[in-house]
Coordinates of C-alpha atoms in Angstrom, one line a residue:
X101 CA 0.0 0.0 0.0
X102 CA 3.0 2.3 0.0
X103 CA 4.3 4.2 -3.0
X104 CA 8.0 3.9 -3.7
X105 CA 10.6 4.3 -6.3
X106 CA 10.1 1.4 -8.5
X107 CA 12.6 -0.3 -10.8
X108 CA 12.0 2.4 -13.5
X109 CA 12.9 5.2 -11.1
X110 CA 15.8 3.7 -9.2
X111 CA 18.5 4.7 -11.8
X112 CA 17.4 8.3 -11.8
X113 CA 17.4 8.3 -8.0
X114 CA 21.0 7.1 -8.0
X115 CA 22.0 9.7 -10.6
X116 CA 20.3 12.3 -8.4
X117 CA 22.5 11.4 -5.4
X118 CA 25.6 11.8 -7.5
X119 CA 24.4 15.0 -9.1
X120 CA 23.7 16.6 -5.8
X121 CA 27.4 16.0 -4.8
X122 CA 28.8 17.1 -8.2
X123 CA 26.8 20.3 -8.2
X124 CA 27.8 21.1 -4.6
X125 CA 24.2 21.9 -3.9
X126 CA 24.2 21.1 -0.2
X127 CA 25.7 23.6 2.2
X128 CA 27.1 23.0 5.7
X129 CA 24.9 25.6 7.3
X130 CA 21.3 26.6 7.7
X131 CA 21.3 28.9 4.7
X132 CA 20.6 28.3 1.1
X133 CA 21.3 24.6 0.5
X134 CA 21.0 24.2 -3.2
X135 CA 19.3 25.3 -6.3
X136 CA 19.4 22.3 -8.6
X137 CA 15.7 22.5 -9.3
X138 CA 15.8 26.3 -9.5
X139 CA 13.5 26.6 -6.5
X140 CA 16.0 27.9 -3.9
X141 CA 15.2 25.2 -1.4
X142 CA 16.8 25.7 2.0
X143 CA 17.3 23.4 5.0
X144 CA 15.2 23.7 8.2
X145 CA 16.8 24.8 11.5
X146 CA 19.0 21.9 12.6
X147 CA 18.2 22.1 16.3
X148 CA 14.5 21.3 15.7
X149 CA 14.7 19.4 12.4
X150 CA 18.0 17.7 11.8
X151 CA 16.8 15.8 8.7
X152 CA 18.0 16.6 5.2
X153 CA 15.8 18.5 2.7
X154 CA 16.4 17.3 -0.8
X155 CA 16.8 20.4 -3.0
X156 CA 16.0 18.5 -6.1
X157 CA 13.0 16.4 -5.2
X158 CA 9.8 16.2 -7.1
X159 CA 8.2 19.0 -5.1
X160 CA 11.2 21.3 -5.6
X161 CA 11.0 20.6 -9.3
X162 CA 7.3 21.4 -9.3
X163 CA 8.0 24.7 -7.5
X164 CA 10.5 25.7 -10.2
X165 CA 8.1 24.7 -13.0
X166 CA 5.3 26.8 -11.5
X167 CA 7.5 29.8 -11.0
X168 CA 8.8 29.5 -14.5
X169 CA 5.3 29.6 -15.9
X170 CA 4.2 32.5 -13.7
X171 CA 2.0 30.4 -11.3
X172 CA 3.4 32.0 -8.2
X173 CA 0.4 31.1 -6.0
X174 CA 0.7 27.4 -6.9
X175 CA 4.5 27.5 -6.4
X176 CA 4.1 28.9 -2.9
X177 CA 1.7 26.1 -2.0
X178 CA 4.0 23.4 -3.2
X179 CA 6.9 25.0 -1.4
X180 CA 5.2 23.9 1.8
X181 CA 6.1 20.4 0.7
X182 CA 9.4 21.1 -1.0
X183 CA 11.0 22.8 2.0
X184 CA 10.4 19.9 4.4
X185 CA 12.6 16.8 4.7
X186 CA 10.9 13.7 3.3
X187 CA 11.9 10.0 3.1
X188 CA 14.1 8.8 0.3
X189 CA 12.8 5.4 -0.7
X190 CA 15.7 3.3 -1.8
X191 CA 15.1 1.5 -5.1
X192 CA 15.8 -2.2 -5.8
X193 CA 18.6 -1.9 -8.4
X194 CA 21.3 0.4 -7.0
X195 CA 21.0 0.4 -3.2
X196 CA 24.6 1.2 -2.4
X197 CA 24.8 4.1 -4.9
X198 CA 21.5 5.6 -3.8
X199 CA 22.2 5.3 -0.1
X200 CA 25.7 6.8 -0.6
X201 CA 24.4 9.7 -2.7
X202 CA 21.7 10.7 -0.2
X203 CA 23.8 10.3 2.9
X204 CA 26.7 12.1 1.4
X205 CA 24.5 15.0 0.3
X206 CA 22.9 15.1 3.8
X207 CA 26.3 15.0 5.4
X208 CA 27.6 17.9 3.3
X209 CA 24.5 19.9 4.6
X210 CA 25.2 18.9 8.2
X211 CA 22.0 16.9 8.3
X212 CA 20.8 13.3 8.7
X213 CA 19.4 11.4 5.8
X214 CA 15.9 9.8 6.2
X215 CA 15.8 6.6 4.2
X216 CA 13.0 4.2 3.7
X217 CA 13.7 0.5 2.9
X218 CA 10.8 -1.2 1.2
X219 CA 12.0 -4.3 -0.7
X220 CA 11.0 -7.3 1.4
X221 CA 10.2 -10.4 -0.8
X222 CA 6.4 -10.8 -1.5
X223 CA 5.9 -7.1 -0.7
X224 CA 2.4 -5.7 -0.4
X225 CA 0.7 -9.1 -1.2
X226 CA 0.3 -8.3 -4.9
X227 CA -1.4 -5.0 -4.4
X228 CA -0.6 -1.6 -5.8
X229 CA 3.0 -1.7 -4.5
X230 CA 3.7 -5.3 -5.2
X231 CA 7.2 -6.5 -5.8
X232 CA 10.3 -6.7 -3.6
X233 CA 13.5 -8.7 -3.7
X234 CA 13.3 -12.0 -5.6
X235 CA 14.2 -14.1 -2.6
X236 CA 15.8 -14.0 0.8
X237 CA 19.4 -14.1 -0.5
X238 CA 18.6 -11.2 -2.9
X239 CA 17.2 -9.2 0.0
X240 CA 20.2 -9.8 2.2
X241 CA 22.5 -8.6 -0.7
X242 CA 20.3 -5.5 -1.1
X243 CA 20.5 -4.7 2.6
X244 CA 24.3 -5.2 2.5
X245 CA 24.4 -2.6 -0.4
X246 CA 22.3 -0.1 1.6
X247 CA 24.6 -0.5 4.6
X248 CA 27.7 -0.1 2.5
X249 CA 26.3 3.1 1.0
X250 CA 25.5 4.6 4.4
X251 CA 28.8 3.8 6.0
X252 CA 29.6 6.0 9.0
X253 CA 27.3 8.9 7.9
X254 CA 24.2 9.8 9.8
X255 CA 21.0 8.1 8.7
X256 CA 17.6 7.3 10.1
X257 CA 16.0 4.3 8.5
X258 CA 12.3 3.3 8.4
X259 CA 12.4 -0.4 7.9
X260 CA 9.9 -2.2 5.7
X261 CA 6.5 -0.5 5.9
X262 CA 3.7 -3.1 6.1
X263 CA 6.1 -6.1 6.4
X264 CA 5.0 -7.1 9.9
X265 CA 1.4 -5.9 9.5
X266 CA 0.9 -8.2 6.6
X267 CA 2.1 -11.1 8.6
X268 CA -0.4 -10.4 11.3
X269 CA -3.4 -9.6 9.2
X270 CA -3.0 -12.8 7.1
X271 CA -2.2 -11.0 3.9
X272 CA 1.2 -12.7 3.5
X273 CA 1.0 -16.5 3.1
X274 CA 2.1 -18.6 6.0
X275 CA 5.0 -20.2 4.1
X276 CA 6.8 -16.8 4.0
X277 CA 6.5 -15.9 7.7
X278 CA 9.6 -17.5 9.1
X279 CA 11.8 -16.1 6.4
X280 CA 10.5 -12.6 6.8
X281 CA 11.1 -12.5 10.5
X282 CA 14.7 -13.7 9.8
X283 CA 15.2 -11.1 7.1
X284 CA 14.0 -8.3 9.3
X285 CA 16.1 -9.4 12.2
X286 CA 19.1 -9.6 10.0
X287 CA 18.5 -6.2 8.5
X288 CA 18.3 -4.6 11.9
X289 CA 21.5 -6.3 13.0
X290 CA 23.3 -5.2 9.8
X291 CA 22.1 -1.6 10.0
X292 CA 22.7 -1.2 13.7
X293 CA 26.3 -2.3 13.2
X294 CA 26.8 1.0 11.5
X295 CA 28.2 3.9 13.5
X296 CA 25.5 6.5 13.1
X297 CA 22.4 4.7 11.8
X298 CA 19.1 4.6 13.7
X299 CA 16.5 2.0 12.7
X300 CA 12.7 2.1 13.3
X301 CA 10.7 -1.0 12.3
X302 CA 7.3 -0.3 10.9
X303 CA 4.5 -1.2 13.3
X304 CA 1.2 -0.3 11.6
X305 CA -1.1 2.5 12.5
X306 CA -3.8 3.5 14.9
X307 CA -6.7 2.3 12.7
X308 CA -5.7 -1.3 11.7
X309 CA -6.1 -3.2 15.0
X310 CA -4.7 -3.5 18.5
X311 CA -1.2 -3.4 19.8
X312 CA -1.8 -6.9 21.4
X313 CA -1.8 -8.3 17.9
X314 CA 1.5 -7.0 16.8
X315 CA 3.9 -6.7 19.8
X316 CA 5.0 -10.3 19.7
X317 CA 5.7 -10.2 15.9
X318 CA 7.7 -7.1 16.5
X319 CA 9.8 -9.0 19.1
X320 CA 10.3 -11.9 16.7
X321 CA 11.5 -9.5 14.1
X322 CA 14.2 -8.0 16.4
X323 CA 12.6 -4.8 17.8
X324 CA 14.9 -5.2 20.9
X325 CA 17.9 -4.4 18.7
X326 CA 16.2 -1.5 16.9
X327 CA 16.0 2.1 18.1
X328 CA 12.2 1.8 18.0
X329 CA 9.3 1.5 15.7
X330 CA 7.4 3.7 13.2
X331 CA 3.6 4.3 13.1
X332 CA 1.2 5.8 10.6
X333 CA 3.6 5.4 7.6
X334 CA 1.8 6.5 4.5
X335 CA -1.4 6.8 6.5
X336 CA -3.7 9.5 7.7
X337 CA -4.5 8.9 11.4
X338 CA -4.1 11.9 13.6
X339 CA -1.0 12.6 15.6
X340 CA -3.0 12.3 18.8
X341 CA -4.3 8.9 17.9
X342 CA -0.9 7.8 16.7
X343 CA 0.8 8.8 19.9
X344 CA -1.8 6.9 21.9
X345 CA -1.4 3.8 19.7
X346 CA 2.4 4.1 19.9
X347 CA 2.5 4.4 23.7
X348 CA 0.3 1.4 24.1
X349 CA 2.6 -0.6 21.9
X350 CA 5.8 0.8 23.5
X351 CA 4.7 -0.5 26.9
X352 CA 4.6 -4.0 25.4
X353 CA 8.0 -4.0 23.7
X354 CA 10.3 -2.7 26.4
X355 CA 9.3 1.0 26.4
X356 CA 10.8 1.4 22.9
X357 CA 10.6 4.9 21.4
X358 CA 8.8 5.6 18.2
X359 CA 8.4 8.0 15.3
X360 CA 5.2 9.1 13.6
X361 CA 4.5 9.8 9.9
X362 CA 2.6 13.1 9.9
X363 CA 3.0 13.8 6.2
X364 CA -0.7 13.8 5.4
X365 CA -2.6 13.5 8.6
X366 CA -3.7 17.1 9.0
X367 CA -7.3 16.3 8.7
X368 CA -7.2 12.7 9.9
X369 CA -8.4 9.6 8.0
X370 CA -10.9 9.5 5.2
X371 CA -14.2 7.9 6.3
X372 CA -16.2 7.6 3.1
X373 CA -16.2 5.3 0.1
X374 CA -14.9 1.7 -0.1
X375 CA -13.5 0.9 3.4
X376 CA -10.8 -1.3 1.9
X377 CA -9.4 1.7 -0.1
X378 CA -9.8 4.6 2.2
X379 CA -6.1 4.8 2.5
X380 CA -5.5 5.1 -1.2
X381 CA -5.3 8.8 -2.5
X382 CA -8.2 9.9 -0.3
X383 CA -9.7 13.3 -1.1
X384 CA -9.9 16.2 1.3
X385 CA -6.7 15.4 3.2
X386 CA -4.0 17.9 4.4
X387 CA -0.4 18.1 5.3
X388 CA 0.3 17.4 9.0
X389 CA 2.8 18.6 11.5
X390 CA 6.1 19.5 9.9
X391 CA 9.0 17.2 10.7
X392 CA 10.7 17.8 14.0
X393 CA 12.5 16.1 16.8
X394 CA 10.7 18.4 19.3
X395 CA 7.5 16.4 19.9
X396 CA 4.8 16.4 22.4
X397 CA 5.9 13.2 24.2
X398 CA 9.3 11.9 25.4
X399 CA 8.6 8.5 23.8
X400 CA 8.1 10.1 20.4
X401 CA 11.6 10.7 18.9
X402 CA 10.3 12.6 15.8
X403 CA 7.4 13.6 13.6
X404 CA 8.6 12.6 10.1
X405 CA 7.3 12.9 6.6
X406 CA 8.0 9.3 5.6
X407 CA 5.5 9.2 2.8
X408 CA 6.4 12.0 0.3
X409 CA 3.3 14.2 0.0
X410 CA 2.1 14.5 -3.5
X411 CA 3.3 11.1 -4.6
X412 CA 0.5 8.6 -5.5
X413 CA -0.6 5.7 -3.3
X414 CA -1.6 3.7 -6.5
X415 CA -3.9 3.7 -9.4
X416 CA -7.1 4.5 -7.5
X417 CA -9.3 7.5 -7.5
X418 CA -7.6 8.7 -10.7
X419 CA -4.1 8.5 -9.4
X420 CA -1.0 7.4 -11.3
X421 CA 1.1 4.4 -10.3
X422 CA 2.3 4.1 -6.7
X423 CA 5.1 6.5 -6.0
X424 CA 4.6 8.8 -9.0
X425 CA 4.3 12.5 -8.5
X426 CA 0.8 13.8 -8.8
X427 CA 0.9 17.6 -8.9
X428 CA -2.9 18.2 -8.6
X429 CA -3.1 16.0 -5.5
X430 CA -0.1 17.7 -4.0
X431 CA -1.7 21.1 -4.5
X432 CA -4.9 20.0 -2.7
X433 CA -2.9 18.7 0.2
X434 CA -1.0 21.9 0.5
X435 CA -4.0 24.2 0.1
X436 CA -5.9 22.3 2.8
X437 CA -3.1 22.6 5.3
X438 CA -2.5 25.5 7.7
X439 CA 0.2 28.0 6.6

């Protein structure tokens, strides 16, 4: 159910990472951090938001395009997205090159890269974001590539959205369960062997079920070795509800800390239409709290924009393929949010 950079986009993502470095578009301070897209995108204050803003992301490019065509009002709306750090979803083909490009660019800007790893075998149970590594060995090799690319640079990793949830809800076939737990545990071990990498294992959202259903699977997947877990990834549940869900779950997994995806939860979840697809490109939503490590609860390490606002959830409600930029939807999210 989560949009990502598919095979067709991974090469361009890798080139982007290299291009950022060659162009020298990331500064070491809080000032102007790059103008690749022509949108003059800057970093957020490091003390409250230490995560890297990509100056050449889809939103930044859209800002530049609107400005070039004289659509200043639209440009300012999309700037609400472009100037916030969002997750970089590592593609399947060039994990080392992509991870290196993003973390090096972030390091040059004095920031931490936010990476999303979404390549588990049998991903998304054949739905809009189906795919993933061919098998367990391929996944382990991919994780090794990501780790090599990160190296000693600072990174925060959101590990495998939906992977555990789909074990619990029966979506993933029983024959794949044991391997998936092993792969997740191995990924956490590998990533936590790095000097400056934090890992948050995806743990569902406030609307799917109860923490009692998922806390043991989290333990089997190695949550004890991770920095914590992530909630509400690519979903719309309010920050208040997400905090409550996360705190209930934390109490069952050793008081682990957690992060919340607030990218599109400004108006909470959509409650009309087909219940099974309310999560997919719902209308009338808004951007949520901007990314920060200064949260309302000591157990919440950060509010993050893990899902990149303006990128489609899938080919539903008129949307393009999962992970593709959808300018009209991005505009609606931005206009519905508070300044």
